[in-house]
One Martini backbone bead per residue (centre of mass of N, CA, C, O) as a GRO file, in nm:
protein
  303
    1UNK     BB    1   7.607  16.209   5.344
    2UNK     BB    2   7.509  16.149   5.610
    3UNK     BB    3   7.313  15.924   5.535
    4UNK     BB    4   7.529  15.753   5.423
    5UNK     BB    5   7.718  15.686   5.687
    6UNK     BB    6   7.502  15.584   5.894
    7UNK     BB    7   7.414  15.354   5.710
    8UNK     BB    8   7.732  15.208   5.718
    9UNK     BB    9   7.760  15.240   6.037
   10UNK     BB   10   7.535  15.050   6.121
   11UNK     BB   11   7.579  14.846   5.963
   12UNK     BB   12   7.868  14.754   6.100
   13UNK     BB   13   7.745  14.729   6.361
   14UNK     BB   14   7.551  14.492   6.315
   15UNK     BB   15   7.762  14.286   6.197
   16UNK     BB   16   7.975  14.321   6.473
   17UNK     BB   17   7.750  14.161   6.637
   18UNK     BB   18   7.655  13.917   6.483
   19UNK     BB   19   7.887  13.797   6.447
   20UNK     BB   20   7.952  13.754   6.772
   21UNK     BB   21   7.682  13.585   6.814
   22UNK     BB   22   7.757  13.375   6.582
   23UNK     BB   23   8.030  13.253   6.727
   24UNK     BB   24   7.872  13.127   6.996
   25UNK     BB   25   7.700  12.924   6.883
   26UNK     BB   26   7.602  12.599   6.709
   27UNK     BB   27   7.611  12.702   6.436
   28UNK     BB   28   7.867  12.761   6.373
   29UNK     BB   29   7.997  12.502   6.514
   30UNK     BB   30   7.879  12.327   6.246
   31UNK     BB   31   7.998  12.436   6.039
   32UNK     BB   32   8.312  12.441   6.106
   33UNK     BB   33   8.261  12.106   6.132
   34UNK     BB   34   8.186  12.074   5.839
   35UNK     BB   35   8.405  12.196   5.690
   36UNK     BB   36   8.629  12.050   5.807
   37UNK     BB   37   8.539  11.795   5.711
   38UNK     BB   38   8.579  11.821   5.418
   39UNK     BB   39   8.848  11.896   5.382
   40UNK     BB   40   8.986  11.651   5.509
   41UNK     BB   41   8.790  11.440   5.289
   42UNK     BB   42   8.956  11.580   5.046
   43UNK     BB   43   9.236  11.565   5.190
   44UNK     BB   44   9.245  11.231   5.192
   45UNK     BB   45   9.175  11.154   4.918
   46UNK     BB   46   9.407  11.277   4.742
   47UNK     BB   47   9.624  11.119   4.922
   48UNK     BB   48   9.559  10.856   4.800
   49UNK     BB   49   9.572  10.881   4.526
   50UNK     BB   50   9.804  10.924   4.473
   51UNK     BB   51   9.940  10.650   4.652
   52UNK     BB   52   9.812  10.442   4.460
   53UNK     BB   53   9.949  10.566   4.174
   54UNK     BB   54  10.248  10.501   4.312
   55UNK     BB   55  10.209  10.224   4.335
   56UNK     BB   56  10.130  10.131   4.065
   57UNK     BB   57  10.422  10.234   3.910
   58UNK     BB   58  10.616  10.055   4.100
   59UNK     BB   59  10.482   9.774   4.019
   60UNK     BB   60  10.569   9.800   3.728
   61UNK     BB   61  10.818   9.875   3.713
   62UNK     BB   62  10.955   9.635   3.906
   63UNK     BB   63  10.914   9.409   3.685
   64UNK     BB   64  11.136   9.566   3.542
   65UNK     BB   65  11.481   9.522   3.436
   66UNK     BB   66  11.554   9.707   3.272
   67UNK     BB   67  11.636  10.037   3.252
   68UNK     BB   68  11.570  10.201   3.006
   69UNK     BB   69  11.264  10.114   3.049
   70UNK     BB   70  11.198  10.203   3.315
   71UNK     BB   71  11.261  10.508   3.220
   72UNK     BB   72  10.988  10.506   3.030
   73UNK     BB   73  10.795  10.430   3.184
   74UNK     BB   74  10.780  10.655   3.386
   75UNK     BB   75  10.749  10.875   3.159
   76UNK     BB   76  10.483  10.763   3.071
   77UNK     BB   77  10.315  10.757   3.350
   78UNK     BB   78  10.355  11.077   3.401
   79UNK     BB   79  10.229  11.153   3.113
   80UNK     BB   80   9.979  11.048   3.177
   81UNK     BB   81   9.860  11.188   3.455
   82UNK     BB   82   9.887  11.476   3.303
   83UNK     BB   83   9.689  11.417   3.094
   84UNK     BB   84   9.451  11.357   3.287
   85UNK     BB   85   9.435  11.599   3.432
   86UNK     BB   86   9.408  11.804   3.205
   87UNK     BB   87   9.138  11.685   3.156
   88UNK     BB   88   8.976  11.742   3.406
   89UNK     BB   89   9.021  12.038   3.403
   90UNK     BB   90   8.872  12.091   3.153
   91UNK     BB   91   8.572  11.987   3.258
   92UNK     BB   92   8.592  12.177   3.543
   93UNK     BB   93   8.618  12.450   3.259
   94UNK     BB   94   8.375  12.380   3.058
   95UNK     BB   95   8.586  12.401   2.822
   96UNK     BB   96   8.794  12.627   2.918
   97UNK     BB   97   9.104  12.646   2.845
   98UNK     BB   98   9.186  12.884   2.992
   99UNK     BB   99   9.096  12.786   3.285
  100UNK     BB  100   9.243  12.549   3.271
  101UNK     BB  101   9.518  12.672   3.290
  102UNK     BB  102   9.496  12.827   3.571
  103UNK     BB  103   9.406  12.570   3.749
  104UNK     BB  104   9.734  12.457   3.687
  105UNK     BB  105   9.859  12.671   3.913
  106UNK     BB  106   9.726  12.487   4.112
  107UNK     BB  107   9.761  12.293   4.326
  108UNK     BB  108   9.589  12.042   4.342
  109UNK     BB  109   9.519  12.017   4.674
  110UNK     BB  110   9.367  12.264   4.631
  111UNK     BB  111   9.211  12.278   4.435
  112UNK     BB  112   9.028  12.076   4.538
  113UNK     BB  113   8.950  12.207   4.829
  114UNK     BB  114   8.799  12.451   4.685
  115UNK     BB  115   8.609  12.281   4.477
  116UNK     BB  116   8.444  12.155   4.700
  117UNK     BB  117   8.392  12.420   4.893
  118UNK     BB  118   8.216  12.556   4.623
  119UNK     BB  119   7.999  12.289   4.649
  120UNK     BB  120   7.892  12.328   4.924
  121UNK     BB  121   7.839  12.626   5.045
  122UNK     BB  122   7.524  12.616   4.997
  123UNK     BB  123   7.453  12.416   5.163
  124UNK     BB  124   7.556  12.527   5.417
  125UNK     BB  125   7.434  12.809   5.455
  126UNK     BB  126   7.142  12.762   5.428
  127UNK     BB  127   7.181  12.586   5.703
  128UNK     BB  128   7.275  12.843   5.863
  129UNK     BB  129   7.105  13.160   5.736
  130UNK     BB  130   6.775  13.127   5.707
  131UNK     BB  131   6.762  13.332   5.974
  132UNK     BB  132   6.879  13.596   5.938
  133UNK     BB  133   6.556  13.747   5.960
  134UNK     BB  134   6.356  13.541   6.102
  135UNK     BB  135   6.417  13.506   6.336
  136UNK     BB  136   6.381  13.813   6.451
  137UNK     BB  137   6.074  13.789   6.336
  138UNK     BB  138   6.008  13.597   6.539
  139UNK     BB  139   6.123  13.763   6.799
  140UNK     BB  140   6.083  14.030   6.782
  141UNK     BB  141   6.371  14.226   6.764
  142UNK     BB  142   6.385  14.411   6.537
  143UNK     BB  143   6.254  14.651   6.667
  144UNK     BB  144   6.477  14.755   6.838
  145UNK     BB  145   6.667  14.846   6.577
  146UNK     BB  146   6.439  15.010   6.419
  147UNK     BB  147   6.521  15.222   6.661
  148UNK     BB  148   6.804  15.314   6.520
  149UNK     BB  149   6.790  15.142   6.240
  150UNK     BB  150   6.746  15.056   5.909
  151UNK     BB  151   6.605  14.819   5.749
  152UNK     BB  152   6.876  14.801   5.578
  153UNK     BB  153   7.066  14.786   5.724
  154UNK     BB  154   7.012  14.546   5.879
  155UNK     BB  155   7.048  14.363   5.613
  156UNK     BB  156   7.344  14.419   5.545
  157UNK     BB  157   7.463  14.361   5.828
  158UNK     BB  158   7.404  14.050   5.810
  159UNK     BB  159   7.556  13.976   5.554
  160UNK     BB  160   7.824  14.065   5.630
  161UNK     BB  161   7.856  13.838   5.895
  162UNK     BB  162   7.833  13.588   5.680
  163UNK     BB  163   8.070  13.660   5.512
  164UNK     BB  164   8.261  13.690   5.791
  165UNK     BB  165   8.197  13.384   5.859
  166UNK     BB  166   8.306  13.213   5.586
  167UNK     BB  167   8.602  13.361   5.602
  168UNK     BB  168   8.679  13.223   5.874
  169UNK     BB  169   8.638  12.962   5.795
  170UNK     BB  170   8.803  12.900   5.591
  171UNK     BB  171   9.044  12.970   5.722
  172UNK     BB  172   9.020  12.662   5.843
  173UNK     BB  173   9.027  12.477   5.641
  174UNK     BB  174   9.340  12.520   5.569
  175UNK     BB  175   9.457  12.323   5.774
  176UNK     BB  176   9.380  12.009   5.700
  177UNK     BB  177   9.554  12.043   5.428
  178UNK     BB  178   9.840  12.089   5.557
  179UNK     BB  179   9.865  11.869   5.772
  180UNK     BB  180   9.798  11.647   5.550
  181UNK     BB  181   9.990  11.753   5.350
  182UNK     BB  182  10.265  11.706   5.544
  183UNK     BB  183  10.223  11.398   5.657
  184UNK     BB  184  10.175  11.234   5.373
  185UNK     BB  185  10.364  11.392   5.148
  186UNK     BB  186  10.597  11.393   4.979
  187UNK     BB  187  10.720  11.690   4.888
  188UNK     BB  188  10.524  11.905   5.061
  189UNK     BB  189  10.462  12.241   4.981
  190UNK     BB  190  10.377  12.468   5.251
  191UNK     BB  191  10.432  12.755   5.100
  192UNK     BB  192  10.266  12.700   4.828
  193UNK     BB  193   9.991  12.622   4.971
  194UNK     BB  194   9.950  12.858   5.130
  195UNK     BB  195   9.980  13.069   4.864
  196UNK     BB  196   9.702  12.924   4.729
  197UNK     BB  197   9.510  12.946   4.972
  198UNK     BB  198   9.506  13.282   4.973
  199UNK     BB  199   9.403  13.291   4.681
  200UNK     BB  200   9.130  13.130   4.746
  201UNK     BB  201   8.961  13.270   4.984
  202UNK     BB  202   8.838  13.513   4.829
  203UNK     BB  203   8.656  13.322   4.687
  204UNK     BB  204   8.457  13.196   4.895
  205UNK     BB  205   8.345  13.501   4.962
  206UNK     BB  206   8.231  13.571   4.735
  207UNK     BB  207   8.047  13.380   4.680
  208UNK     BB  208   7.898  13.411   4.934
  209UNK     BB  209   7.719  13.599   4.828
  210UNK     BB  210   7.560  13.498   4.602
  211UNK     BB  211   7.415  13.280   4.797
  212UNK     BB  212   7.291  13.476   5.001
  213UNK     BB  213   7.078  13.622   4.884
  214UNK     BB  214   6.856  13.412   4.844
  215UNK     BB  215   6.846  13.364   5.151
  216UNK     BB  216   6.778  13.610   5.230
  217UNK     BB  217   6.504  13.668   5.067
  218UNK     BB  218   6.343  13.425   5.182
  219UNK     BB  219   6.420  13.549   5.506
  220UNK     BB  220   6.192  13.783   5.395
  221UNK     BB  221   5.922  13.657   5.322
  222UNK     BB  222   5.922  13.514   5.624
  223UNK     BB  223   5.908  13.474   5.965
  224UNK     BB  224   5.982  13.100   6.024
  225UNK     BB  225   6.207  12.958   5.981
  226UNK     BB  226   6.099  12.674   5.881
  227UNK     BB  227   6.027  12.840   5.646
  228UNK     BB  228   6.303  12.940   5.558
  229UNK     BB  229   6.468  12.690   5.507
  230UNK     BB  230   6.286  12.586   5.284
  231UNK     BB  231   6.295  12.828   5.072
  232UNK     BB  232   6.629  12.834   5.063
  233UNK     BB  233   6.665  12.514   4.950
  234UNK     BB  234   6.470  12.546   4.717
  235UNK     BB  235   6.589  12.830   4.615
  236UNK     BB  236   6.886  12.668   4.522
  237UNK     BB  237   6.742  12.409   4.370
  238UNK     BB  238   6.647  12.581   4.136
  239UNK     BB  239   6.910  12.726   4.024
  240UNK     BB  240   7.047  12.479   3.959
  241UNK     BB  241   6.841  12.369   3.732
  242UNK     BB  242   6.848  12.620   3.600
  243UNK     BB  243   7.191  12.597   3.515
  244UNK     BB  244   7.174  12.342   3.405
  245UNK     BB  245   6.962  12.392   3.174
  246UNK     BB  246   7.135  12.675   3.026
  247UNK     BB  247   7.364  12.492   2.911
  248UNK     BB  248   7.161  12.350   2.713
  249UNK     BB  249   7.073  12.611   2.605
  250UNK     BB  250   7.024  12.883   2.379
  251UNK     BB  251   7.026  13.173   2.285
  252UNK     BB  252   6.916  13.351   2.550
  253UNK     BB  253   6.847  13.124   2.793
  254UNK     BB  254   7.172  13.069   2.875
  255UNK     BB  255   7.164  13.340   3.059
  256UNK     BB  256   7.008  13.229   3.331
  257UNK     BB  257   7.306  13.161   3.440
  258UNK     BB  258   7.352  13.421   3.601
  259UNK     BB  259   7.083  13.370   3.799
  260UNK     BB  260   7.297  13.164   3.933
  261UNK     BB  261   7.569  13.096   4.132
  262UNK     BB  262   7.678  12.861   3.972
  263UNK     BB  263   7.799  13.059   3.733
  264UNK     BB  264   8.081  13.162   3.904
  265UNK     BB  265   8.293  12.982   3.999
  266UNK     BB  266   8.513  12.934   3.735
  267UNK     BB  267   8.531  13.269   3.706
  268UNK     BB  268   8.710  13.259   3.934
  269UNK     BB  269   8.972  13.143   3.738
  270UNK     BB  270   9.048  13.333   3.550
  271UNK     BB  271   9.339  13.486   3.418
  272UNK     BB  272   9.181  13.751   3.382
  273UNK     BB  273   9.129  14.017   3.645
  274UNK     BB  274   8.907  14.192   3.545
  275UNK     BB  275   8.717  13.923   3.515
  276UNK     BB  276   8.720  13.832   3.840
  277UNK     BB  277   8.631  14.138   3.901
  278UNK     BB  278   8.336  14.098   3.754
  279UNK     BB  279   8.256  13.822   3.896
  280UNK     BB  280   8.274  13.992   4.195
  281UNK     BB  281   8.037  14.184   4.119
  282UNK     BB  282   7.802  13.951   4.019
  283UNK     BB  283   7.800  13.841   4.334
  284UNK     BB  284   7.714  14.143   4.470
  285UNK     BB  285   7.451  14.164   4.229
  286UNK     BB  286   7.309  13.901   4.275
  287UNK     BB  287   7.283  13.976   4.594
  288UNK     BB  288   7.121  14.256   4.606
  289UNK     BB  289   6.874  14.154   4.409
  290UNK     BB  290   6.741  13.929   4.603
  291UNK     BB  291   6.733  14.123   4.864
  292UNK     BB  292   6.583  14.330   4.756
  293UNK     BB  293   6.319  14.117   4.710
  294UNK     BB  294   6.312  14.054   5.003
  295UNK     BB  295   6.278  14.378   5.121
  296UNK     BB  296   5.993  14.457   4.977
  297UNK     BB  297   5.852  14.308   5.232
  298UNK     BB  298   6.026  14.365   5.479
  299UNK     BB  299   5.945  14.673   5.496
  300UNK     BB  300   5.629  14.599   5.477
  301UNK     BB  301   5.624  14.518   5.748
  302UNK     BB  302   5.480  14.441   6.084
  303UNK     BB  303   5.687  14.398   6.381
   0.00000   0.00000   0.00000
């Protein structure tokens, strides 16, 4: 009991030194301008999208006479507008009803952000975490380290850090969604828009860790930020390329896209919260998973 204490005392501490550490940097820096700027340009386009459709509706009513008619299309256009969400909902819950209902209870605006921030994320963490370990091992820093706390305590100190550095920046994302659909948006809830971003912002932190796995492994393979990058990069876009491969092939082999981060994305939308959160402990049991086996090396590496 004693040591197991002391080794999530340690994680602990060195998480949130890690973090302040991180925070600091120029990469941290890039990320969250990399991310915000992501936000803004999803929700500047949603934003677009919206005015073109409401225009293209008002030109259409506008050329009509009666009042009537008027009415009908105005209604038709609401209907089709409505039919195609439904659709494109379908078709981003991979064909599941279900999902695609749950879907439907977040704000388009919301939605859009989310998914979105969840199809960028592998590849912003990749490019800003590839030296979780690898960076330390290059300087030769992990020793001293290594002399207060266990390698195992290290890299989960680590994770921690990088998973609470994505859960703040996601937090600043959702600034450009509110101020932006606040500006331009008639009749913009955002108090609503505000409580589906904050339903949201969970699911961002847990993907990460998802993702950060991989990378994780990666950067405990090699010594080399440089190597650490390119193998982190490698490493996510196989697991993709497996991902996509898994959707058209049948059982059993189709099974193998839970062994890659991006299977897990549309199951946390899903309307049942049990579903939802085995599906973040399957995203925390396939981070422990990659983790442990780029582990396998650095445990035994010497310093």
């Amino acid at each position: 009991m004693a040591a197991s204490s002391t080794f999530w005392r340690d994680a602990w501490l060195i998480a949130g030194f890690d973090l302040r550490e991180s925070i600091r940097t120029r990469r941290a820096l890039v990320l969250a301008l990399l991310y915000l700027l992501v936000a803004s340009i999803t929700s500047y386009i949603y934003v677009e999208v919206v005015k073109l459709a409401q225009e293209a509706t008002a030109e259409v009513i506008a050329g009509i006479s009666d009042t009537g008619e008027k009415v009908a299309a105005a209604a038709a256009a609401g209907a089709a507008q409505g039919a195609g969400y439904t659709g494109l909902l379908y078709v981003i819950a991979g064909g599941d009803q279900q999902i695609a209902g749950h879907l439907a209870t977040y704000p388009p605006m919301v939605l859009v952000f989310a998914w979105f921030s969840l199809g960028a994320l592998p590849w912003l963490i990749s490019l800003t975490s590839y030296d979780l370990i690898a960076g330390d091992l290059h300087l030769r820093t992990v020793r001293f380290v290594a002399l207060r706390a266990t390698r195992g305590a290290f890299v989960l100190g680590k994770l921690l850090s990088q998973v609470l550095l994505v859960a703040l920046i996601a937090g600043l994302g959702m600034l450009p969604v509110l101020l932006i659909g606040g500006a331009y948006l008639p009749g913009f809830d955002v108090l609503d828009c505000l409580l589906a971003l904050l339903r949201a912002w969970p699911i961002l932190a847990l993907f990460a860790f998802a993702v950060l796995g991989p990378v994780a492994c990666a950067s405990q393979l090699v010594r080399g930020p440089g190597a650490a990058r390119f193998l982190a990069i490698f490493f996510l876009f196989v697991l993709w390329i497996v991902g996509v491969w898994a959707l058209f092939t049948p059982a059993p082999l189709s099974l193998l896209r839970w062994l890659t981060p991006f299977a897990y994305k549309t199951q946390f939308f899903h309307p049942d919260l049990l579903h939802r959160l085995m599906n973040a402990a399957g995203c925390v049991a396939l981070c422990a998973g990659y983790a442990w086996i780029g582990f396998q090396v650095f445990r035994r590496r010497d310093l």
